[in-house]
Structure formats: structure tokens, C-alpha cells
Short mmCIF file of C-alpha atoms in Angstrom, two decimals:
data_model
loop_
_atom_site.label_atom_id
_atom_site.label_comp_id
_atom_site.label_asym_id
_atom_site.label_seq_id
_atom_site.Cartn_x
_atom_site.Cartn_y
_atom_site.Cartn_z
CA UNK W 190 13.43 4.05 -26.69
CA UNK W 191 10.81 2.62 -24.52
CA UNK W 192 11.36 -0.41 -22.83
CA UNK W 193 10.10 -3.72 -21.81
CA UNK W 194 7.10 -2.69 -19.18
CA UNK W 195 5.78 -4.29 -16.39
CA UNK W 196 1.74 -4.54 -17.08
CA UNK W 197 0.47 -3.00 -13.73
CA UNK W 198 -0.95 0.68 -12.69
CA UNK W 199 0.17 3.61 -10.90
CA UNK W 200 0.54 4.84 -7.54
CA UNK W 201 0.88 8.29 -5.65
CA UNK W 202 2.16 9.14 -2.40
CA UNK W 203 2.47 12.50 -1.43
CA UNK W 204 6.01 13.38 -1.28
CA UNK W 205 7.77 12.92 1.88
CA UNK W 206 5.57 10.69 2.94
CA UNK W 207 3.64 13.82 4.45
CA UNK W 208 0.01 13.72 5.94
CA UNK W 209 -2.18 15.25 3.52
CA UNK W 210 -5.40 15.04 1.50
CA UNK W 211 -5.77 12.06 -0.19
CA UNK W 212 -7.34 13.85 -3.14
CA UNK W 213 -9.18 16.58 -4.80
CA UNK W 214 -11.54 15.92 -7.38
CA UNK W 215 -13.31 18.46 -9.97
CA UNK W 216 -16.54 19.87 -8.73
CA UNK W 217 -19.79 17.45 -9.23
CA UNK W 218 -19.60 15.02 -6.60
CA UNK W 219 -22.18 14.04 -4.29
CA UNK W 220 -22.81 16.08 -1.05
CA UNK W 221 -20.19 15.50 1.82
CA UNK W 222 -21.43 15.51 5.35
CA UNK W 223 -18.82 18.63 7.10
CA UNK W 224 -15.01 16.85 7.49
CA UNK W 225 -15.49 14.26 5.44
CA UNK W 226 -14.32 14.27 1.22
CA UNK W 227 -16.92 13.79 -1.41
CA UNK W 228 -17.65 10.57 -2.42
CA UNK W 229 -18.62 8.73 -6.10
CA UNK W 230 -20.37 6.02 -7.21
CA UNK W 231 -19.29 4.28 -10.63
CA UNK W 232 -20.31 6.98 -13.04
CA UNK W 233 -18.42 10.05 -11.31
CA UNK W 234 -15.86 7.53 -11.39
CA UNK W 235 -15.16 6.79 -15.20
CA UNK W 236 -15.76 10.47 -15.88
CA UNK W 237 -12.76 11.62 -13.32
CA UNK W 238 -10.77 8.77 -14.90
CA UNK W 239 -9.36 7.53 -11.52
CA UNK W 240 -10.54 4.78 -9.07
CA UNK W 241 -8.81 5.65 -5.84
CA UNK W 242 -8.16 2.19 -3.99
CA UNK W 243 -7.50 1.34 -0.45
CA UNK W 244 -5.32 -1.21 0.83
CA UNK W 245 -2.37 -2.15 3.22
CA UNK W 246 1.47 -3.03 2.76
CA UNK W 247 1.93 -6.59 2.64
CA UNK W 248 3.18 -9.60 0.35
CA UNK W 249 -0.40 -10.38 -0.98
CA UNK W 250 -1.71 -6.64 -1.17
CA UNK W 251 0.87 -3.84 -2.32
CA UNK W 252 4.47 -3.00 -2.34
CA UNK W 253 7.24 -1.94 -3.95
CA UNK W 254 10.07 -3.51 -5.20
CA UNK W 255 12.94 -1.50 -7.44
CA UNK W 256 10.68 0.98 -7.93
CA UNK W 257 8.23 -0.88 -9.68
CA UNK W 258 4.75 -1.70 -7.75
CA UNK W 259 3.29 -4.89 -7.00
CA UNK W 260 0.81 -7.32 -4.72
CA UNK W 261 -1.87 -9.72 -5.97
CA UNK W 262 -4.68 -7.85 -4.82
CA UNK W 263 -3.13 -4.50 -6.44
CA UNK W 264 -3.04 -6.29 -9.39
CA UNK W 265 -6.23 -7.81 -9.43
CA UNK W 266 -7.71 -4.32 -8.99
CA UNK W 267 -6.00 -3.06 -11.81
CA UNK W 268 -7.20 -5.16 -14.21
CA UNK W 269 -11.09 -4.05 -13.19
CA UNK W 270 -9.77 -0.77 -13.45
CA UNK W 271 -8.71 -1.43 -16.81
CA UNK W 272 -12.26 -2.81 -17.34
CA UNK W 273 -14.12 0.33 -16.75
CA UNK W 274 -11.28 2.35 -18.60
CA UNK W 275 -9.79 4.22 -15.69
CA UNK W 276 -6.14 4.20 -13.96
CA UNK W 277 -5.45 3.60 -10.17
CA UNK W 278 -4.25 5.53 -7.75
CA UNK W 279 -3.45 3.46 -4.13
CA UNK W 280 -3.66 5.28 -0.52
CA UNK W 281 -1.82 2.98 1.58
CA UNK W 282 -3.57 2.76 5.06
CA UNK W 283 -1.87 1.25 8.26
CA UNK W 284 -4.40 -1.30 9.39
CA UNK W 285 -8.06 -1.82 8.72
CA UNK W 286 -9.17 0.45 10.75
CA UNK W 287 -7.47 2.91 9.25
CA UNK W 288 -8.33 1.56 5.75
CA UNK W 289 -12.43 1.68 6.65
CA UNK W 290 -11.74 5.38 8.05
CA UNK W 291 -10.80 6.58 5.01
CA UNK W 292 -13.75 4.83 3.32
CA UNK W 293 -15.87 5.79 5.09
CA UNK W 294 -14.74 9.50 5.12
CA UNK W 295 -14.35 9.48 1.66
CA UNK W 296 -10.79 9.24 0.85
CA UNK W 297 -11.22 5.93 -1.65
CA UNK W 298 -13.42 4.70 -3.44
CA UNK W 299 -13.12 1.08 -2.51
CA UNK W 300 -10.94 -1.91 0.04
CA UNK W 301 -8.93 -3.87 -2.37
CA UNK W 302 -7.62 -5.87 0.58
CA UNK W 303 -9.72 -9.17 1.45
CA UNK W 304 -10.99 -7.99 5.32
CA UNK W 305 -13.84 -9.23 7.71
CA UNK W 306 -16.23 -6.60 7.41
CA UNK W 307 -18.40 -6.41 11.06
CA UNK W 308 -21.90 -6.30 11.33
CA UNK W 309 -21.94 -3.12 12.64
CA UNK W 310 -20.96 -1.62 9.63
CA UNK W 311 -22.93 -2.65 7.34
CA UNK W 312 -25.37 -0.38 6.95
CA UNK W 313 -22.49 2.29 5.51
CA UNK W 314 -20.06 -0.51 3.80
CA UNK W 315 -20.79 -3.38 1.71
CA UNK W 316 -18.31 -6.30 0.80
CA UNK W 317 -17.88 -7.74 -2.11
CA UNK W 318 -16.31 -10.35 -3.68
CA UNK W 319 -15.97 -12.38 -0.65
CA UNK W 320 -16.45 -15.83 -2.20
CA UNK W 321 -14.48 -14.87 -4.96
CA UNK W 322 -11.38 -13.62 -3.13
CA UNK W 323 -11.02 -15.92 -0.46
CA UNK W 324 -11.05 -18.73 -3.02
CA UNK W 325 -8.17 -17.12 -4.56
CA UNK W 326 -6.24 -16.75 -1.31
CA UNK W 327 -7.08 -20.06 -0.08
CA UNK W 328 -5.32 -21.76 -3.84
CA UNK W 329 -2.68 -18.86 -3.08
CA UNK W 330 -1.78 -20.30 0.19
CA UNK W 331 -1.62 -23.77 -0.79
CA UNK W 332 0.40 -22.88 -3.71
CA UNK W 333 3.12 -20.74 -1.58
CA UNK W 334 2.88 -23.33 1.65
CA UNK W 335 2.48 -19.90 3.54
CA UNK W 336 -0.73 -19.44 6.10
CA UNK W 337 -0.20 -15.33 5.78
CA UNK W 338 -2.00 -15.62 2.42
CA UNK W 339 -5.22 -16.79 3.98
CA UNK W 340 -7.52 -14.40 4.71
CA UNK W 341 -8.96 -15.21 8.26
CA UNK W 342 -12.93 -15.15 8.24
CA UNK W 343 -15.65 -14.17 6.16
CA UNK W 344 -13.30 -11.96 3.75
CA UNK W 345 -14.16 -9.01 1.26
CA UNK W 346 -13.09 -5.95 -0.39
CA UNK W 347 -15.46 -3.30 0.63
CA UNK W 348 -17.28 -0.55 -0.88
CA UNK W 349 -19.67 2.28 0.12
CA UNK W 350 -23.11 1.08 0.50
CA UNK W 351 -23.93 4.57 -1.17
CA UNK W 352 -21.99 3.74 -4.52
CA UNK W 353 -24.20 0.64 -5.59
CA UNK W 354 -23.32 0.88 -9.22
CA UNK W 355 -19.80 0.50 -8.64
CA UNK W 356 -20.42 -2.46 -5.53
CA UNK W 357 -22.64 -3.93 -8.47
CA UNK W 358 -20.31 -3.25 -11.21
CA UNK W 359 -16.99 -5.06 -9.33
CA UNK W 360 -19.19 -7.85 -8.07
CA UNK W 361 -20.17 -9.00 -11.46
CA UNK W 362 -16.38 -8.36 -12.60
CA UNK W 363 -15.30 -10.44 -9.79
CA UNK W 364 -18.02 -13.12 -10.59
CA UNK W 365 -17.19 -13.12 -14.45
CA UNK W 366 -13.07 -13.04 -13.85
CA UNK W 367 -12.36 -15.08 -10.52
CA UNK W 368 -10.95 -17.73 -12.67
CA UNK W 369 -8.27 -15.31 -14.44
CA UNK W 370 -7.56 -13.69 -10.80
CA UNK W 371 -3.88 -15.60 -10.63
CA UNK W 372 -3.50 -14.85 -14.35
CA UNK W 373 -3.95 -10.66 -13.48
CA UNK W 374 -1.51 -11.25 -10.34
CA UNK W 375 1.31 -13.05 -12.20
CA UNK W 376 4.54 -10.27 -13.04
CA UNK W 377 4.70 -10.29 -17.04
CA UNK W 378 7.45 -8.90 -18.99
CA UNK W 379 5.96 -7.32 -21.93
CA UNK W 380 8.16 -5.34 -25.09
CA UNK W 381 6.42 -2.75 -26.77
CA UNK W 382 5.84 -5.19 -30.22
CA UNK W 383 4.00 -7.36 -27.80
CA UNK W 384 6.38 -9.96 -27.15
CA UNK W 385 5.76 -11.67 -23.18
CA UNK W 386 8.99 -12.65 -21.55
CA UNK W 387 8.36 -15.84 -19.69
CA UNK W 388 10.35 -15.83 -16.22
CA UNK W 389 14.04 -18.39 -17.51
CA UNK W 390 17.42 -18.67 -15.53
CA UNK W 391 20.06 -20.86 -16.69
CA UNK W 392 22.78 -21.65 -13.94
CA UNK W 393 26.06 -21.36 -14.93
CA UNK W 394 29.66 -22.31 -12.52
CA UNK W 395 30.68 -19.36 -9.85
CA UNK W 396 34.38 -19.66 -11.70
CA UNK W 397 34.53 -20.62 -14.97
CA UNK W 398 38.50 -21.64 -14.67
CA UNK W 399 40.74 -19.96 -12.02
CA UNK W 400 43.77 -21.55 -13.24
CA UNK W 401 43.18 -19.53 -15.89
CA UNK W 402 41.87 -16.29 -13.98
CA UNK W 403 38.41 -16.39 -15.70
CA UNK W 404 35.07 -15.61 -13.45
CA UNK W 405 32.89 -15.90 -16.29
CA UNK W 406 32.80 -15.42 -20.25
CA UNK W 407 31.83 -12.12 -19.51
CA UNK W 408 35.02 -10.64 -17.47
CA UNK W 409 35.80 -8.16 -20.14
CA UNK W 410 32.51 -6.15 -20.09
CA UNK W 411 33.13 -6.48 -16.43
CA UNK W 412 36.60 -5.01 -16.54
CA UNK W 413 35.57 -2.66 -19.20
CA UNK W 414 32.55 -0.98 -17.32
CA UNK W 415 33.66 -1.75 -13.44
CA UNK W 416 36.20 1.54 -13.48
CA UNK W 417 33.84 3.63 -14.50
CA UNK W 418 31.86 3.49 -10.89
CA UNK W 419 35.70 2.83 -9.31
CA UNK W 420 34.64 -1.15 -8.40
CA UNK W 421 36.81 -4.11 -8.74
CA UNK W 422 35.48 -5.40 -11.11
CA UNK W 423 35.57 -8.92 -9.56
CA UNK W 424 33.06 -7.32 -7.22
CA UNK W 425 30.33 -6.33 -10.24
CA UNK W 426 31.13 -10.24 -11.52
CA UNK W 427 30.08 -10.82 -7.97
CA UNK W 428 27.06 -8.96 -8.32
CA UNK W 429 26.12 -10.88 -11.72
CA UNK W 430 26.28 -13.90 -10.65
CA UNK W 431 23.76 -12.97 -7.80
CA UNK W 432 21.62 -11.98 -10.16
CA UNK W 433 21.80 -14.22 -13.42
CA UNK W 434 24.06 -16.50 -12.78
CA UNK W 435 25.85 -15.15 -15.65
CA UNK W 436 23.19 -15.67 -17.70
CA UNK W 437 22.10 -12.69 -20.11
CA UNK W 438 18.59 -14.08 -20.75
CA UNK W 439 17.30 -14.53 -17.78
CA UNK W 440 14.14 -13.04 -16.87
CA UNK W 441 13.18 -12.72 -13.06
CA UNK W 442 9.57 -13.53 -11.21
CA UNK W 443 9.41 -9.99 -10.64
CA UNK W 444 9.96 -8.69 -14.23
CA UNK W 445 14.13 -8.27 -13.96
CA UNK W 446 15.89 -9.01 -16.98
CA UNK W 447 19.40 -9.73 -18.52
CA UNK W 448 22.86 -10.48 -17.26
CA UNK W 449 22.33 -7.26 -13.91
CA UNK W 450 18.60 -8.00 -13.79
CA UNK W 451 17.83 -4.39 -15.09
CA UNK W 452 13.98 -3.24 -14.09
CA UNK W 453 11.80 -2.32 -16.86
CA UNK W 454 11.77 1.65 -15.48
CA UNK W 455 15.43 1.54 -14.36
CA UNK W 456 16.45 0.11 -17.96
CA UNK W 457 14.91 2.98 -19.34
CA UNK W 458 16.35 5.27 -17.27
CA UNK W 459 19.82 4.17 -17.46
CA UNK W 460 19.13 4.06 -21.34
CA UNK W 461 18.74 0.75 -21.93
CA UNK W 462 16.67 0.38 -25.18
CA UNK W 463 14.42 -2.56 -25.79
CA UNK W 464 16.33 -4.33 -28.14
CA UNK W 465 19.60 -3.95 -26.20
CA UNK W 466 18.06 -5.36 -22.29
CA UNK W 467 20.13 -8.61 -23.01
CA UNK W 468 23.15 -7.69 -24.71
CA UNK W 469 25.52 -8.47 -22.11
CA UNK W 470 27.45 -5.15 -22.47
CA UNK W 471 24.14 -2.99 -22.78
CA UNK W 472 22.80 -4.48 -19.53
CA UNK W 473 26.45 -4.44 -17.29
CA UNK W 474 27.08 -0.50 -18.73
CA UNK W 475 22.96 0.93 -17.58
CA UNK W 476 23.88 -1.43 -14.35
CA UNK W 477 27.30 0.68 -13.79
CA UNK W 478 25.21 3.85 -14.71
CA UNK W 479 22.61 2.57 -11.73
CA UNK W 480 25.40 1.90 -9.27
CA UNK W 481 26.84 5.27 -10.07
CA UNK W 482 23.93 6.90 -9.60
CA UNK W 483 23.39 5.41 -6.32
CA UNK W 484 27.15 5.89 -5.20
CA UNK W 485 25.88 9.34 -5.63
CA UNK W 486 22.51 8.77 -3.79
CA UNK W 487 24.73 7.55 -0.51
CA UNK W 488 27.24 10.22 -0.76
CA UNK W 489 27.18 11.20 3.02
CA UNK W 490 28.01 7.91 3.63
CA UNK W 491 32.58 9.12 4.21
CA UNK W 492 33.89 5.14 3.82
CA UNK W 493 34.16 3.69 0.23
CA UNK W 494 33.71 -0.03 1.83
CA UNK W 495 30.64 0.72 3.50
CA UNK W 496 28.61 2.84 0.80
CA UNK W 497 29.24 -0.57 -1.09
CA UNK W 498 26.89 -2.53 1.22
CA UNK W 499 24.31 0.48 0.98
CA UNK W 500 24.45 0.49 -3.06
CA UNK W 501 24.54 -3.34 -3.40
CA UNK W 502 21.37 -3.22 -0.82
CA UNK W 503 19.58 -0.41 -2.49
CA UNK W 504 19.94 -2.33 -5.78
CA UNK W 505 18.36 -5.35 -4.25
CA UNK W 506 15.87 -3.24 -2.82
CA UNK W 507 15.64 -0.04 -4.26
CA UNK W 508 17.05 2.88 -2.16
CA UNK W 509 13.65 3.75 -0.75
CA UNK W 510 13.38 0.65 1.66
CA UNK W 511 17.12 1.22 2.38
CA UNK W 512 16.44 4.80 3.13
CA UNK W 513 13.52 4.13 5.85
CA UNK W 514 15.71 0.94 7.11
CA UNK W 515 18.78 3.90 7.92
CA UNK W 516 15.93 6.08 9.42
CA UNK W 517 14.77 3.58 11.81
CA UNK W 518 18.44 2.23 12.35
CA UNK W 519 18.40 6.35 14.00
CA UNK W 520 15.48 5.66 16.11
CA UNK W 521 16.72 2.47 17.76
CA UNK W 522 20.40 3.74 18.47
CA UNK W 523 22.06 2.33 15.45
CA UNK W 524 24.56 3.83 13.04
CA UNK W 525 22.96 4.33 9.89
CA UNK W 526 26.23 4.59 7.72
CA UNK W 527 27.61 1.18 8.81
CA UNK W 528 25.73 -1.95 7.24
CA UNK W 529 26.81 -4.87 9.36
CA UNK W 530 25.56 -5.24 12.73
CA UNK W 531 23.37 -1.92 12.29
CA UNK W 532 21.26 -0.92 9.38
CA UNK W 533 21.07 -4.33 8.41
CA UNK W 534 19.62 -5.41 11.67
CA UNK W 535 16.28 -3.05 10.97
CA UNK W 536 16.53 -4.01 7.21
CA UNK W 537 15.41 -8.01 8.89
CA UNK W 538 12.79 -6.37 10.35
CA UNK W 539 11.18 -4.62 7.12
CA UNK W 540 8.68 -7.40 6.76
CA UNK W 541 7.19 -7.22 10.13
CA UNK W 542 3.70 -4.48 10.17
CA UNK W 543 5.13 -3.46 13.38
CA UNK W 544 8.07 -1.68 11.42
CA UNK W 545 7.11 -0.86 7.95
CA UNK W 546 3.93 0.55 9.41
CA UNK W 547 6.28 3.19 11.44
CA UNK W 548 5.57 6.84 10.61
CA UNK W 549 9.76 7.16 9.85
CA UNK W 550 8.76 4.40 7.36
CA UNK W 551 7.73 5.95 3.29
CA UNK W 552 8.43 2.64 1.49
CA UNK W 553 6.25 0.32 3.18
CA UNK W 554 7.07 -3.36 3.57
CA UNK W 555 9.52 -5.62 1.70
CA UNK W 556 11.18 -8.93 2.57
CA UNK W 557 14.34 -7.26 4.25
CA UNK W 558 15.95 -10.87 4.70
CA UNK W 559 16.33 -10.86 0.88
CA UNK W 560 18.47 -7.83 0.71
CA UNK W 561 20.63 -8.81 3.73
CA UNK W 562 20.96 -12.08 2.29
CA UNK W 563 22.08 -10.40 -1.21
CA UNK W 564 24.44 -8.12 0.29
CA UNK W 565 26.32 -11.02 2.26
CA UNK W 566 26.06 -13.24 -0.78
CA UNK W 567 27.94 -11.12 -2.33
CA UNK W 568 30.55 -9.89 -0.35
CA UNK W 569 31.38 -13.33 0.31
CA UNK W 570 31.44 -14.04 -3.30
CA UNK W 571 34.01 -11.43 -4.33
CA UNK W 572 36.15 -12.38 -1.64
CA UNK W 573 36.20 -15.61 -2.57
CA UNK W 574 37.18 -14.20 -6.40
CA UNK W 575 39.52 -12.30 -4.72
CA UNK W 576 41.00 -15.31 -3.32
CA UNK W 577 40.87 -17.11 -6.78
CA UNK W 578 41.35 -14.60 -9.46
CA UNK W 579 43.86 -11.47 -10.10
CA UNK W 580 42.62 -7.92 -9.96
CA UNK W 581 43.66 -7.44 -13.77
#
């Protein structure tokens, strides 16, 4: 059954993480000067089907989050992608100078990241947009009380001066759609009969009654599916309650949904139909099928305590980040199959350019103080239910 689906686009990375061609495209395309890819203007474009866009890791451009992809200006270009009836593919660069690089050599089409294009360039690049954008930054920044939203100058995307039809093309979009910009950036939850999910939460008590050794009105799924990926099963009630709050409707920000906050994609994979996502038992038993999964992912890992942290972190985060926080954790000296005082000390750092943007890095950025706080939350939380309520 297909699931609920975040609207958004796709991305490619080349496996590993490796250096290598951004892409090859079918014979056709205008001349390339020696080293450098060919290059297209609109019309080569829609006939390949693909508009290859440029940007950077960050909160307002691109990143990933439980394996789903998201950023405001990601999701802005999709929808003119959408517009002239082609999919995305993003090439994450590492600043903007890397980003104009492979612009100007041909490895994307266009900047969907609002930069300060110099003078100097201007004769290969054009920006567009700029009035556009940085209004929707500026309302963005106000709106989140956060300065990093604001672009700083005279901001743009960018295009090749030598692809007018497509600068054209996304500067009337732009001009037509600037209005509908936080509309295209906003996470919807969307089923397959066209019902949107609006984001809900409902907060229920921690412990429902320990004199009477109830967590929650859902302890029986929790007992019932906790064995099955060998967990107390006060620590999965734990877990919910980070999540939900116990509640099976709720619906996250980011697109998360039921009692586990089940991803559209990891729903489906778990299988996790549609019309099952909030069913409390549905939702806890592809959550135990997840946590197995990832018991199995951080096998290596010889103490049953400590691959805990690691699957309640990768769950937050999804185990990529994890994965290039534990590679990093090996570059600076720490133990990458211990949580507390080591992995999770580079996991703090995951939001900071000067980290994600490390070659040991394949995930990119995400707010690492989010999954530390999760994983303490939590542990805290079940031993306080340990504490309060009997194993069985």
C-alpha cells in the first residue's frame, strides 16, 4: 500500500559520498569549452526531464531528516520544477565558491541558495530573484526570531548568463509565485485520496496512574511488540511519549505521524499502510520493525546498553547523521561505540558548516542538539518508569 507522502522532490548523491561527475546527459547539449560539462538552457532542460540544482547544507536550504529531504529553498525550487514539468536532482556544494564552480563549469543548471553574486561575475552568471527571495527570508527571520535566515546583501539564486530562457523563465515564476513561497516551503502530509494532514499534538500525563502500574492506555501494544526487538518495554513507552505524547494522531512539523511518529517512506517500508499510520498497534509494531532493523544496522556496536543510545539517536535522526557523527567521533579521538561523553559530543556539533561540511561527513547538516536532547530525554524517562512502574 502506498503511504501518506511528503510533497517534495528527489535527490542523488553518489554513493559513498565519493567524488564523481555530477552528471551525464544524452548527447545534444551545447558545446563545452575542454574540462568543463555541457551546459542547457530551458529547452534542453524539459526535454532531459531534470533540472540539476545547486545549493548548500543548511536549515533554510537542504537537508535531510529521517530520510526524507527538506529546506525552504529546496522546496521552493521544486515547485518551479514542477512548473516546467521536470524532477530535481540537488548537488550539494560546500560553500559558494564551490557552488559558483560548479555553475560555472557546468555541473547545475542553477543556485537555489539566496547568495551575493560579485560584480566580477557577472558577465558569466546572472541572479535572479533577488527581490523576491530576500523578501521571503527577511518574513522568515522575523517569523523564526533567528538572524541565520537572513540573507546578508544583495541576495539571488543564480543562473548562467548563457541559459536566458531558463534565467527568464524562473524570474517570471518567482515574480508570479513570491507570495505562495512560504506556502511551497511548509512540510504537508498528504494520503494518496488527497487528504492534507494538518501538523496536531495533544499532550497527554508521563504516567497515567503508577499506583496502578499504568504508563499510558497504550501499555499493552507496548508489552506486546517491545519483546520482539528484546526492549523493556517501559523503554519503547519512553520513546512514545517523546514522540506523541501518547497521542496516536499526532502529526509532526516535519511530516511524522501517529503514536512512534512513523515517516511517510519509513511507514512504507516497515509496512505501514495508509489507512493503518494511526492505529496505535500498526504504528508501535512498523516502529519495533524500524528499531529492529536498526539494532541490526549497529551490530558492531558488542554492549546491548549502548547500541540503545545509537538506535534511539538514529531514529531521531536517521542513521546517516549518526553514522558521519561516529566517523568524526574517529577523527577527533573519540570512541565511536559509546554515546555519552563521545559520539554525542560531535553529534552537538552537526549544525556547525565547519563539521557537516567535513569530507568524513555524507549526511550533511542537522540540528545535532535535537538528537542528544532526545536520547537523554529518554533515558531519563524510562528510568524514571523504571522507578514507578513494574517490568510486567
Amino acid at each position: 500500500m502506498l503511504l501518506l507522502s511528503i510533497i517534495g522532490c528527489t535527490h542523488k548523491r553518489a554513493e559513498g559520498g565519493a567524488e564523481q561527475p555530477a552528471f551525464v546527459r544524452g548527447e545534444g547539449g551545447g558545446a563545452a569549452d575542454e574540462g568543463e560539462l555541457p551546459h542547457f538552457d530551458l529547452g534542453e532542460i524539459e526535454d532531459g526531464g531534470e533540472l540539476i540544482v545547486l545549493t548548500t547544507y543548511g536549515p533554510s536550504t537542504f537537508f535531510e531528516f529521517r530520510g526524507e529531504y527538506f529546506g525552504s529553498q529546496y522546496m521552493i525550487a521544486c515547485e518551479y520544477a514542477k512548473s516546467i514539468g521536470v524532477g530535481v536532482r540537488v548537488e550539494v556544494a560546500t560553500s559558494v565558491k564551490d557552488m559558483v564552480g560548479k555553475l560555472l563549469s557546468g555541473e547545475g543548471d542553477m543556485i537555489a541558495c539566496a547568495i551575493s553574486l560579485p560584480d566580477s561575475l557577472r558577465e558569466k552568471l546572472a541572479p535572479v530573484g533577488g527581490d523576491v527571495i530576500s523578501a521571503y527570508l527577511d518574513s522568515m527571520a522575523r517569523g523564526q526570531g533567528d538572524e541565520k535566515w537572513k540573507p546578508s546583501g544583495q541576495a539571488a539564486w543564480v543562473v548562467r548568463s548563457d541559459a536566458p530562457e531558463l534565467q527568464a523563465s524562473l524570474a517570471r515564476w518567482m515574480g508570479e509565485h513570491g507570495d505562495d513561497f512560504y506556502g511551497y516551503a511548509t512540510v504537508k502530509a498528504r494520503s494518496t485520496s488527497g487528504r492534507t494532514y494538518a501538523p496536531r499534538r495533544k499532550v497527554a500525563a508521563p504516567v497515567l496512574n503508577a499506583a496502578r502500574g499504568q504508563i499510558s492506555v497504550h501499555d499493552a501494544v507496548f508489552k506486546r511488540y517491545a519483546s520482539s526487538c528484546r526492549w523493556d518495554w517501559r523503554l519503547l513507552a519512553a520513546q512514545a511519549y517523546q514522540e506523541s505524547a501518547f497521542d496516536e494522531g499526532a502529526v509532526s512539523y516535519m511530516g511524522a505521524m501517529g503514536l512512534m511518529q512513523l515517516m511517510p517512506g519509513t511507514a512504507r517500508d516497515m509496512g505501514v499502510g495508509e489507512d493503518e499510520v494511526f492505529e496505535a498497534e500498526s504504528n508501535v509494531r512498523g516502529a519495533v520493525r524500524y528499531i529492529r532493523s536498526l539494532d541490526r544496522h549497529y551490530s558492531s556496536i558488542a554492549s546491548a546498553d549502548e547500541r540503545i543510545n545509537f538506535i534511539l539517536a538514529a531514529y531521531n535522526a536517521g542513521p546517516g547523521h549518526v553514522d558521519d557523527a561516529r566517523a568524526l567521533a574517529r577523527k577527533y579521538g573519540k570512541d565511536p561505540d559509546r554515546w555519552f561523553g563521545n559520539v554525542e559530543v560531535l553529534v552537538l556539533r552537526m549544525s556547525e558548516s565547519e563539521y557537516y561540511n567535513q569530507p568524513e561527513v555524507k549526511h550533511g547538516y542537522f540540528r545535532g542538539s535535537e538528537t542528544q536532547g532526545y536520547v537523554s530525554s529518554i533515558r531519563g524517562r524510562w528510568e524514571e518508569y523504571r522507578r514507578k512502574v513494574r517490568g510486567m
